[in-house]
Amino acid sequence: MSLKARCQPFARYVQAAKAEGYYPYFRPLAQSWGTEVEVNGRRLIMIGSNDYLGFSHDPRVMEAAARAMRHWGTGAGGSRFLCGNLVLHEVLEERLAAFVHKKKAVVHVTGFSTNLGAIACLLTPQDMILCDRENHASIFEGCQASRARLVPFAHNDVEAAAQKLASIKEKNPHSLVLLITEGVFSMSGDLSPLPELVQLKEEFPDLLIYLDDAHGLGVMGPQGRGTVAHFGMNSEVDFIMGTFSKALASVGGFIAADDEDVLEYLRHHSRPLIFSAALPASNAATVLGCLEILEQDPDRVPRLWEIVHRVQAGYREIGLVTGESKTPIIPIYIGDDQKAFAFARDLFEEGVFALPAIFPAVPKGQAVIRTAYMSTHEDRQIDFVLEVLARLAKKHRIRADDLIGREQFLSKGGYSSQSLRI
Ligand SMILES: Cc1ncc(COP(=O)(O)O)c(C=O)c1O
């Protein structure tokens, strides 16, 4: 089969969806004000962004980025390994390590490449990886590249993880086992059962735990220090990975740990770190600017939670089905893919920007509209969104009583593995 023949059916499917006005992805934003964006000359309220603290438009953060750009230029000019390692990267690593209460951190150019590079270079084909099925695609890519044996367990199912770990250890008592999970899951918005997972170390003290906290950083814990700080488990979690592309309003990623030898090895073996150009200075300075505000402004994170609680109550009142979310990510269960596309199109027409997630991001027939809120949302914007959602929920019959299959969505482990997550 030619390459064209392989790709054409999908291209036609996208073309047809565009022609019928249902295609919601890759929308070009003409301008952004953070909580509002302009698309095709229309201003919409954004309820899909991961910019949870609204830092991407904070004047202090923007000024820090501009200053760094004037000082170091727009690009680093090479990989960190060679000529692109800026003083700013090292300052940032120190600040990040302190922020998540670890000894050292290593910054990469994206969160994706952090997971890919770290997991791939630290593990070997002799090792085992216990992996939550709902983990991000970058984690699965890292696992695959490492060629370690991948042992997935049902989402957030500690019992299943414990059984699989016991079985691994029985057959391979000396093998290195890394358990990988996320702090806050990016589609369902639920939290990892970190204290229970950490307890597995009591029976298996050499178990290593790796937590991807892309969506927990800046959101969970005191001053937004993350899910590990939220549970007070800083010394029990061996690796904390985070991204700058969510609450830290930039791009980039890092991995932090207490074992300096392991991080020194990683710094010299993570292929995306060695073979990709370094993070531009403006992105590093953006993150430093965000950390400074987080450490000094006591209101930013509580305001986010105030909005989240208000929206959760509003969704309940409307009768929306939202699963186990306990965070600013609140999926609205729709079920049928076509219905989700129609709902998203109507939202757009009414002035609200949120996107549907369909298979393989979620299991077949379990489509959701992924909504996410920001600390900079104003009350009037939330009022408007709730009013639109209430009207459309009635029109599309997506309130709890109208829906078929919602029990499956609400049961644990509803999402698929290796999902194409946002
Ligand atoms: C859980 C998780 N890990 C890693 C990533 C990758 O982060 P980045 O956008 O920095 O590449 C994402 C982003 O979607 C994510 O949701």
GROMACS .gro file of C-alpha atoms and ligand atoms in nm:
model
  438
    1MET     CA    1   0.000   0.000   0.000
    2SER     CA    2   0.137   0.343  -0.091
    3LEU     CA    3   0.184   0.605   0.176
    4LYS     CA    4  -0.085   0.816   0.013
    5ALA     CA    5  -0.334   0.528   0.013
    6ARG     CA    6  -0.261   0.470   0.380
    7CYS     CA    7  -0.322   0.832   0.478
    8GLN     CA    8  -0.603   0.927   0.244
    9PRO     CA    9  -0.904   0.777   0.431
   10PHE     CA   10  -0.809   0.973   0.742
   11ALA     CA   11  -0.748   1.293   0.546
   12ARG     CA   12  -1.092   1.254   0.383
   13TYR     CA   13  -1.255   1.197   0.721
   14VAL     CA   14  -1.103   1.524   0.848
   15GLN     CA   15  -1.205   1.709   0.531
   16ALA     CA   16  -1.565   1.588   0.570
   17ALA     CA   17  -1.576   1.691   0.937
   18LYS     CA   18  -1.447   2.036   0.839
   19ALA     CA   19  -1.702   2.067   0.559
   20GLU     CA   20  -1.986   1.978   0.798
   21GLY     CA   21  -1.859   2.230   1.057
   22TYR     CA   22  -1.784   1.968   1.325
   23TYR     CA   23  -1.405   1.971   1.320
   24PRO     CA   24  -1.292   2.139   1.645
   25TYR     CA   25  -0.912   2.093   1.649
   26PHE     CA   26  -0.619   2.313   1.542
   27ARG     CA   27  -0.833   2.626   1.568
   28PRO     CA   28  -0.611   2.926   1.492
   29LEU     CA   29  -0.623   3.179   1.775
   30ALA     CA   30  -0.584   3.532   1.635
   31GLN     CA   31  -0.523   3.672   1.983
   32SER     CA   32  -0.532   3.560   2.343
   33TRP     CA   33  -0.609   3.744   2.664
   34GLY     CA   34  -0.571   3.427   2.872
   35THR     CA   35  -0.929   3.364   2.979
   36GLU     CA   36  -1.057   3.488   2.642
   37VAL     CA   37  -0.937   3.424   2.287
   38GLU     CA   38  -1.020   3.551   1.941
   39VAL     CA   39  -1.102   3.296   1.669
   40ASN     CA   40  -1.232   3.393   1.326
   41GLY     CA   41  -1.304   3.746   1.446
   42ARG     CA   42  -1.506   3.622   1.748
   43ARG     CA   43  -1.417   3.653   2.113
   44LEU     CA   44  -1.471   3.338   2.320
   45ILE     CA   45  -1.431   3.243   2.683
   46MET     CA   46  -1.156   2.984   2.716
   47ILE     CA   47  -1.239   2.685   2.937
   48GLY     CA   48  -0.990   2.438   2.795
   49SER     CA   49  -0.650   2.582   2.875
   50ASN     CA   50  -0.385   2.431   3.104
   51ASP     CA   51  -0.266   2.780   3.198
   52TYR     CA   52  -0.430   2.714   3.537
   53LEU     CA   53  -0.292   3.020   3.713
   54GLY     CA   54  -0.327   3.258   3.420
   55PHE     CA   55   0.046   3.333   3.438
   56SER     CA   56   0.088   3.345   3.059
   57HIS     CA   57  -0.056   3.698   3.061
   58ASP     CA   58   0.078   3.820   3.394
   59PRO     CA   59   0.269   4.146   3.323
   60ARG     CA   60   0.546   4.052   3.570
   61VAL     CA   61   0.601   3.719   3.401
   62MET     CA   62   0.590   3.872   3.054
   63GLU     CA   63   0.845   4.136   3.156
   64ALA     CA   64   1.078   3.867   3.299
   65ALA     CA   65   1.059   3.680   2.967
   66ALA     CA   66   1.126   3.998   2.765
   67ARG     CA   67   1.423   4.094   2.985
   68ALA     CA   68   1.581   3.751   2.943
   69MET     CA   69   1.529   3.764   2.568
   70ARG     CA   70   1.703   4.101   2.549
   71HIS     CA   71   1.993   3.965   2.754
   72TRP     CA   72   2.044   3.622   2.593
   73GLY     CA   73   1.867   3.654   2.258
   74THR     CA   74   1.580   3.451   2.117
   75GLY     CA   75   1.746   3.109   2.095
   76ALA     CA   76   2.017   2.931   2.293
   77GLY     CA   77   2.213   2.838   1.980
   78GLY     CA   78   2.269   2.474   2.063
   79SER     CA   79   2.216   2.186   2.298
   80ARG     CA   80   2.284   2.239   2.667
   81PHE     CA   81   2.556   1.975   2.640
   82LEU     CA   82   2.748   2.191   2.394
   83CYS     CA   83   2.713   2.568   2.365
   84GLY     CA   84   2.353   2.634   2.474
   85ASN     CA   85   2.378   2.588   2.851
   86LEU     CA   86   2.282   2.924   3.004
   87VAL     CA   87   2.342   3.039   3.361
   88LEU     CA   88   1.966   3.082   3.366
   89HIS     CA   89   1.910   2.707   3.310
   90GLU     CA   90   2.120   2.628   3.614
   91VAL     CA   91   1.950   2.892   3.828
   92LEU     CA   92   1.617   2.748   3.719
   93GLU     CA   93   1.723   2.394   3.808
   94GLU     CA   94   1.819   2.504   4.157
   95ARG     CA   95   1.493   2.691   4.206
   96LEU     CA   96   1.282   2.402   4.077
   97ALA     CA   97   1.459   2.147   4.298
   98ALA     CA   98   1.398   2.369   4.602
   99PHE     CA   99   1.036   2.428   4.497
  100VAL     CA  100   0.955   2.056   4.494
  101HIS     CA  101   1.183   1.981   4.792
  102LYS     CA  102   1.435   1.771   4.603
  103LYS     CA  103   1.814   1.807   4.591
  104LYS     CA  104   1.860   1.848   4.215
  105ALA     CA  105   1.665   1.897   3.896
  106VAL     CA  106   1.746   1.865   3.526
  107VAL     CA  107   1.563   2.087   3.277
  108HIS     CA  108   1.467   1.963   2.929
  109VAL     CA  109   1.316   2.145   2.634
  110THR     CA  110   0.965   1.996   2.679
  111GLY     CA  111   0.782   1.779   2.929
  112PHE     CA  112   0.741   1.513   2.661
  113SER     CA  113   1.115   1.493   2.606
  114THR     CA  114   1.176   1.486   2.982
  115ASN     CA  115   0.968   1.169   3.020
  116LEU     CA  116   1.103   1.018   2.701
  117GLY     CA  117   1.467   1.096   2.778
  118ALA     CA  118   1.464   1.013   3.148
  119ILE     CA  119   1.277   0.683   3.135
  120ALA     CA  120   1.462   0.566   2.825
  121CYS     CA  121   1.808   0.634   2.963
  122LEU     CA  122   1.758   0.518   3.321
  123LEU     CA  123   1.605   0.178   3.248
  124THR     CA  124   1.738  -0.124   3.060
  125PRO     CA  125   1.574  -0.433   2.906
  126GLN     CA  126   1.641  -0.618   3.233
  127ASP     CA  127   1.418  -0.376   3.430
  128MET     CA  128   1.042  -0.363   3.490
  129ILE     CA  129   0.803  -0.070   3.468
  130LEU     CA  130   0.470  -0.071   3.652
  131CYS     CA  131   0.266   0.186   3.467
  132ASP     CA  132  -0.084   0.326   3.528
  133ARG     CA  133  -0.284   0.260   3.211
  134GLU     CA  134  -0.396   0.621   3.196
  135ASN     CA  135  -0.043   0.763   3.197
  136HIS     CA  136   0.052   1.017   2.932
  137ALA     CA  137   0.175   0.911   2.588
  138SER     CA  138   0.524   1.051   2.659
  139ILE     CA  139   0.561   0.804   2.947
  140PHE     CA  140   0.469   0.512   2.723
  141GLU     CA  141   0.714   0.639   2.461
  142GLY     CA  142   0.988   0.647   2.726
  143CYS     CA  143   0.900   0.295   2.841
  144GLN     CA  144   0.910   0.167   2.485
  145ALA     CA  145   1.244   0.334   2.412
  146SER     CA  146   1.397   0.189   2.731
  147ARG     CA  147   1.298  -0.164   2.622
  148ALA     CA  148   1.227  -0.247   2.986
  149ARG     CA  149   0.935  -0.483   3.046
  150LEU     CA  150   0.615  -0.282   3.065
  151VAL     CA  151   0.357  -0.403   3.317
  152PRO     CA  152   0.048  -0.181   3.300
  153PHE     CA  153  -0.207  -0.173   3.582
  154ALA     CA  154  -0.569  -0.051   3.583
  155HIS     CA  155  -0.602   0.321   3.643
  156ASN     CA  156  -0.545   0.417   4.008
  157ASP     CA  157  -0.596   0.054   4.114
  158VAL     CA  158  -0.348   0.008   4.400
  159GLU     CA  159  -0.458  -0.351   4.457
  160ALA     CA  160  -0.379  -0.440   4.095
  161ALA     CA  161  -0.042  -0.264   4.116
  162ALA     CA  162   0.041  -0.450   4.439
  163GLN     CA  163  -0.045  -0.787   4.287
  164LYS     CA  164   0.161  -0.723   3.976
  165LEU     CA  165   0.454  -0.601   4.182
  166ALA     CA  166   0.441  -0.911   4.404
  167SER     CA  167   0.435  -1.133   4.099
  168ILE     CA  168   0.731  -0.951   3.938
  169LYS     CA  169   0.932  -0.978   4.257
  170GLU     CA  170   0.852  -1.345   4.300
  171LYS     CA  171   0.978  -1.427   3.952
  172ASN     CA  172   1.262  -1.171   3.939
  173PRO     CA  173   1.360  -1.088   4.297
  174HIS     CA  174   1.658  -0.875   4.196
  175SER     CA  175   1.510  -0.677   3.909
  176LEU     CA  176   1.480  -0.303   3.930
  177VAL     CA  177   1.114  -0.192   3.930
  178LEU     CA  178   0.999   0.163   3.855
  179LEU     CA  179   0.636   0.250   3.926
  180ILE     CA  180   0.514   0.542   3.713
  181THR     CA  181   0.198   0.740   3.776
  182GLU     CA  182   0.068   1.094   3.743
  183GLY     CA  183  -0.021   1.339   4.020
  184VAL     CA  184  -0.331   1.478   3.850
  185PHE     CA  185  -0.461   1.290   3.546
  186SER     CA  186  -0.504   1.526   3.255
  187MET     CA  187  -0.836   1.399   3.117
  188SER     CA  188  -1.028   1.281   3.420
  189GLY     CA  189  -0.884   1.537   3.664
  190ASP     CA  190  -0.858   1.273   3.935
  191LEU     CA  191  -0.568   1.237   4.177
  192SER     CA  192  -0.328   0.948   4.205
  193PRO     CA  193  -0.362   0.745   4.528
  194LEU     CA  194  -0.004   0.838   4.611
  195PRO     CA  195  -0.003   0.749   4.985
  196GLU     CA  196  -0.127   0.398   4.907
  197LEU     CA  197   0.121   0.353   4.624
  198VAL     CA  198   0.405   0.472   4.847
  199GLN     CA  199   0.298   0.212   5.106
  200LEU     CA  200   0.405  -0.059   4.860
  201LYS     CA  201   0.759   0.038   4.958
  202GLU     CA  202   0.704  -0.111   5.302
  203GLU     CA  203   0.699  -0.460   5.154
  204PHE     CA  204   0.929  -0.378   4.859
  205PRO     CA  205   1.177  -0.115   4.983
  206ASP     CA  206   1.374  -0.105   4.659
  207LEU     CA  207   1.067  -0.006   4.454
  208LEU     CA  208   1.128   0.329   4.281
  209ILE     CA  209   0.842   0.575   4.230
  210TYR     CA  210   0.828   0.823   3.941
  211LEU     CA  211   0.552   1.084   3.947
  212ASP     CA  212   0.460   1.293   3.644
  213ASP     CA  213   0.308   1.603   3.799
  214ALA     CA  214   0.244   1.799   3.480
  215HIS     CA  215  -0.105   1.898   3.595
  216GLY     CA  216  -0.042   1.908   3.970
  217LEU     CA  217   0.240   2.160   3.972
  218GLY     CA  218   0.115   2.510   4.051
  219VAL     CA  219  -0.226   2.364   4.140
  220MET     CA  220  -0.189   2.113   4.424
  221GLY     CA  221  -0.022   2.151   4.761
  222PRO     CA  222   0.090   2.458   4.956
  223GLN     CA  223   0.194   2.739   4.717
  224GLY     CA  224   0.124   2.504   4.427
  225ARG     CA  225   0.430   2.291   4.508
  226GLY     CA  226   0.258   1.989   4.358
  227THR     CA  227   0.083   1.663   4.436
  228VAL     CA  228   0.378   1.522   4.630
  229ALA     CA  229   0.370   1.823   4.863
  230HIS     CA  230  -0.009   1.795   4.884
  231PHE     CA  231   0.032   1.446   5.030
  232GLY     CA  232   0.352   1.536   5.220
  233MET     CA  233   0.549   1.255   5.056
  234ASN     CA  234   0.858   1.433   4.925
  235SER     CA  235   1.115   1.184   5.046
  236GLU     CA  236   0.914   0.876   4.948
  237VAL     CA  237   0.873   0.971   4.581
  238ASP     CA  238   1.204   0.914   4.403
  239PHE     CA  239   1.146   1.118   4.088
  240ILE     CA  240   0.920   1.418   4.038
  241MET     CA  241   0.870   1.519   3.679
  242GLY     CA  242   0.700   1.845   3.582
  243THR     CA  243   0.625   2.054   3.276
  244PHE     CA  244   0.637   2.427   3.217
  245SER     CA  245   0.358   2.403   2.960
  246LYS     CA  246   0.068   2.411   3.205
  247ALA     CA  247   0.056   2.632   3.518
  248LEU     CA  248   0.408   2.760   3.455
  249ALA     CA  249   0.302   2.936   3.135
  250SER     CA  250   0.588   2.836   2.909
  251VAL     CA  251   0.731   2.528   2.741
  252GLY     CA  252   0.991   2.293   2.887
  253GLY     CA  253   1.009   2.028   3.153
  254PHE     CA  254   1.221   1.897   3.438
  255ILE     CA  255   1.292   1.594   3.646
  256ALA     CA  256   1.391   1.629   4.013
  257ALA     CA  257   1.537   1.375   4.255
  258ASP     CA  258   1.754   1.346   4.566
  259ASP     CA  259   2.006   1.107   4.414
  260GLU     CA  260   2.265   1.335   4.255
  261ASP     CA  261   2.455   1.050   4.087
  262VAL     CA  262   2.143   0.933   3.908
  263LEU     CA  263   2.071   1.285   3.783
  264GLU     CA  264   2.434   1.332   3.673
  265TYR     CA  265   2.404   1.012   3.470
  266LEU     CA  266   2.071   1.130   3.327
  267ARG     CA  267   2.215   1.469   3.232
  268HIS     CA  268   2.477   1.292   3.018
  269HIS     CA  269   2.255   1.018   2.872
  270SER     CA  270   1.909   1.166   2.811
  271ARG     CA  271   1.906   1.178   2.433
  272PRO     CA  272   1.653   1.463   2.394
  273LEU     CA  273   1.866   1.672   2.630
  274ILE     CA  274   2.192   1.605   2.446
  275PHE     CA  275   2.052   1.612   2.092
  276SER     CA  276   1.795   1.898   2.112
  277ALA     CA  277   1.860   2.268   2.131
  278ALA     CA  278   1.831   2.415   2.480
  279LEU     CA  279   1.526   2.593   2.618
  280PRO     CA  280   1.530   2.960   2.509
  281ALA     CA  281   1.615   3.206   2.787
  282SER     CA  282   1.271   3.371   2.774
  283ASN     CA  283   1.103   3.037   2.855
  284ALA     CA  284   1.336   2.972   3.147
  285ALA     CA  285   1.282   3.326   3.279
  286THR     CA  286   0.904   3.283   3.246
  287VAL     CA  287   0.918   2.985   3.480
  288LEU     CA  288   1.138   3.170   3.729
  289GLY     CA  289   0.889   3.459   3.720
  290CYS     CA  290   0.599   3.220   3.792
  291LEU     CA  291   0.784   3.053   4.081
  292GLU     CA  292   0.856   3.391   4.235
  293ILE     CA  293   0.488   3.488   4.225
  294LEU     CA  294   0.384   3.149   4.362
  295GLU     CA  295   0.619   3.193   4.656
  296GLN     CA  296   0.506   3.549   4.725
  297ASP     CA  297   0.139   3.577   4.629
  298PRO     CA  298  -0.075   3.386   4.880
  299ASP     CA  299  -0.398   3.436   4.681
  300ARG     CA  300  -0.323   3.291   4.340
  301VAL     CA  301  -0.375   2.921   4.415
  302PRO     CA  302  -0.668   2.965   4.663
  303ARG     CA  303  -0.851   3.175   4.401
  304LEU     CA  304  -0.820   2.886   4.155
  305TRP     CA  305  -0.976   2.650   4.409
  306GLU     CA  306  -1.256   2.899   4.481
  307ILE     CA  307  -1.342   2.894   4.110
  308VAL     CA  308  -1.314   2.515   4.090
  309HIS     CA  309  -1.556   2.467   4.382
  310ARG     CA  310  -1.799   2.713   4.231
  311VAL     CA  311  -1.789   2.539   3.891
  312GLN     CA  312  -1.826   2.194   4.051
  313ALA     CA  313  -2.138   2.313   4.234
  314GLY     CA  314  -2.268   2.472   3.913
  315TYR     CA  315  -2.213   2.149   3.716
  316ARG     CA  316  -2.391   1.949   3.987
  317GLU     CA  317  -2.686   2.188   3.978
  318ILE     CA  318  -2.712   2.154   3.600
  319GLY     CA  319  -2.695   1.774   3.638
  320LEU     CA  320  -2.376   1.721   3.438
  321VAL     CA  321  -2.184   1.395   3.483
  322THR     CA  322  -1.821   1.471   3.566
  323GLY     CA  323  -1.661   1.155   3.708
  324GLU     CA  324  -1.407   1.169   3.990
  325SER     CA  325  -1.244   1.502   3.917
  326LYS     CA  326  -1.104   1.679   4.222
  327THR     CA  327  -0.905   1.941   4.035
  328PRO     CA  328  -0.946   2.230   3.787
  329ILE     CA  329  -0.981   1.970   3.510
  330ILE     CA  330  -1.349   1.879   3.497
  331PRO     CA  331  -1.459   1.653   3.210
  332ILE     CA  332  -1.824   1.669   3.105
  333TYR     CA  333  -1.940   1.324   3.005
  334ILE     CA  334  -2.124   1.307   2.672
  335GLY     CA  335  -2.081   0.946   2.550
  336ASP     CA  336  -2.131   0.944   2.175
  337ASP     CA  337  -1.850   1.100   1.965
  338GLN     CA  338  -2.084   1.276   1.720
  339LYS     CA  339  -2.283   1.421   2.006
  340ALA     CA  340  -1.962   1.549   2.164
  341PHE     CA  341  -1.865   1.718   1.837
  342ALA     CA  342  -2.211   1.872   1.805
  343PHE     CA  343  -2.199   1.991   2.166
  344ALA     CA  344  -1.853   2.147   2.117
  345ARG     CA  345  -1.971   2.320   1.800
  346ASP     CA  346  -2.271   2.468   1.982
  347LEU     CA  347  -2.046   2.579   2.268
  348PHE     CA  348  -1.827   2.755   2.015
  349GLU     CA  349  -2.129   2.921   1.853
  350GLU     CA  350  -2.240   3.043   2.196
  351GLY     CA  351  -1.895   3.195   2.269
  352VAL     CA  352  -1.726   2.925   2.477
  353PHE     CA  353  -1.402   2.746   2.378
  354ALA     CA  354  -1.373   2.385   2.500
  355LEU     CA  355  -1.279   2.071   2.311
  356PRO     CA  356  -1.414   1.719   2.290
  357ALA     CA  357  -1.195   1.422   2.376
  358ILE     CA  358  -1.286   1.105   2.187
  359PHE     CA  359  -1.130   0.761   2.138
  360PRO     CA  360  -0.834   0.689   2.179
  361ALA     CA  361  -0.801   0.970   2.436
  362VAL     CA  362  -1.098   0.806   2.611
  363PRO     CA  363  -1.257   0.461   2.561
  364LYS     CA  364  -1.490   0.413   2.265
  365GLY     CA  365  -1.831   0.566   2.326
  366GLN     CA  366  -1.711   0.756   2.635
  367ALA     CA  367  -1.650   1.099   2.478
  368VAL     CA  368  -1.620   1.399   2.707
  369ILE     CA  369  -1.583   1.772   2.677
  370ARG     CA  370  -1.265   1.850   2.870
  371THR     CA  371  -1.312   2.170   3.066
  372ALA     CA  372  -1.037   2.331   3.273
  373TYR     CA  373  -1.047   2.650   3.478
  374MET     CA  374  -0.802   2.926   3.559
  375SER     CA  375  -0.744   3.145   3.864
  376THR     CA  376  -0.789   3.449   3.641
  377HIS     CA  377  -1.142   3.360   3.531
  378GLU     CA  378  -1.377   3.633   3.644
  379ASP     CA  379  -1.711   3.561   3.813
  380ARG     CA  380  -1.902   3.708   3.517
  381GLN     CA  381  -1.723   3.466   3.282
  382ILE     CA  382  -1.812   3.168   3.503
  383ASP     CA  383  -2.175   3.287   3.520
  384PHE     CA  384  -2.184   3.308   3.142
  385VAL     CA  385  -2.029   2.962   3.092
  386LEU     CA  386  -2.267   2.796   3.341
  387GLU     CA  387  -2.566   2.958   3.177
  388VAL     CA  388  -2.458   2.835   2.831
  389LEU     CA  389  -2.381   2.485   2.964
  390ALA     CA  390  -2.720   2.460   3.134
  391ARG     CA  391  -2.899   2.551   2.812
  392LEU     CA  392  -2.693   2.318   2.592
  393ALA     CA  393  -2.710   2.031   2.841
  394LYS     CA  394  -3.087   2.042   2.812
  395LYS     CA  395  -3.080   2.071   2.434
  396HIS     CA  396  -2.834   1.782   2.385
  397ARG     CA  397  -2.984   1.571   2.667
  398ILE     CA  398  -2.653   1.518   2.849
  399ARG     CA  399  -2.780   1.562   3.205
  400ALA     CA  400  -2.735   1.261   3.435
  401ASP     CA  401  -3.088   1.132   3.391
  402ASP     CA  402  -3.070   1.146   3.012
  403LEU     CA  403  -2.746   0.956   2.966
  404ILE     CA  404  -2.692   0.594   2.879
  405GLY     CA  405  -2.360   0.436   2.979
  406ARG     CA  406  -2.264   0.689   3.243
  407GLU     CA  407  -2.206   0.415   3.504
  408GLN     CA  408  -1.916   0.285   3.296
  409PHE     CA  409  -1.768   0.633   3.279
  410LEU     CA  410  -1.807   0.681   3.651
  411SER     CA  411  -1.649   0.348   3.737
  412LYS     CA  412  -1.274   0.347   3.803
  413GLY     CA  413  -1.034   0.294   3.518
  414GLY     CA  414  -1.262   0.436   3.252
  415TYR     CA  415  -0.991   0.565   3.020
  416SER     CA  416  -0.763   0.381   2.784
  417SER     CA  417  -0.387   0.347   2.792
  418GLN     CA  418  -0.145   0.532   2.566
  419SER     CA  419  -0.406   0.795   2.516
  420LEU     CA  420  -0.352   1.091   2.289
  421ARG     CA  421  -0.381   1.339   2.569
  422ILE     CA  422  -0.387   1.715   2.563
  423LIG     C1  423   0.076   1.420   3.212
  423LIG     C2  424   0.159   1.487   3.107
  423LIG     N1  425   0.289   1.460   3.101
  423LIG     C3  426   0.368   1.518   3.008
  423LIG     C4  427   0.316   1.607   2.916
  423LIG     C5  428   0.407   1.668   2.813
  423LIG     O1  429   0.434   1.800   2.848
  423LIG     P1  430   0.484   1.910   2.746
  423LIG     O2  431   0.363   1.980   2.694
  423LIG     O3  432   0.570   1.997   2.830
  423LIG     O4  433   0.562   1.841   2.640
  423LIG     C6  434   0.182   1.640   2.920
  423LIG     C7  435   0.125   1.735   2.825
  423LIG     O5  436   0.029   1.721   2.766
  423LIG     C8  437   0.099   1.577   3.018
  423LIG     O6  438  -0.033   1.602   3.024
   0.00000   0.00000   0.00000
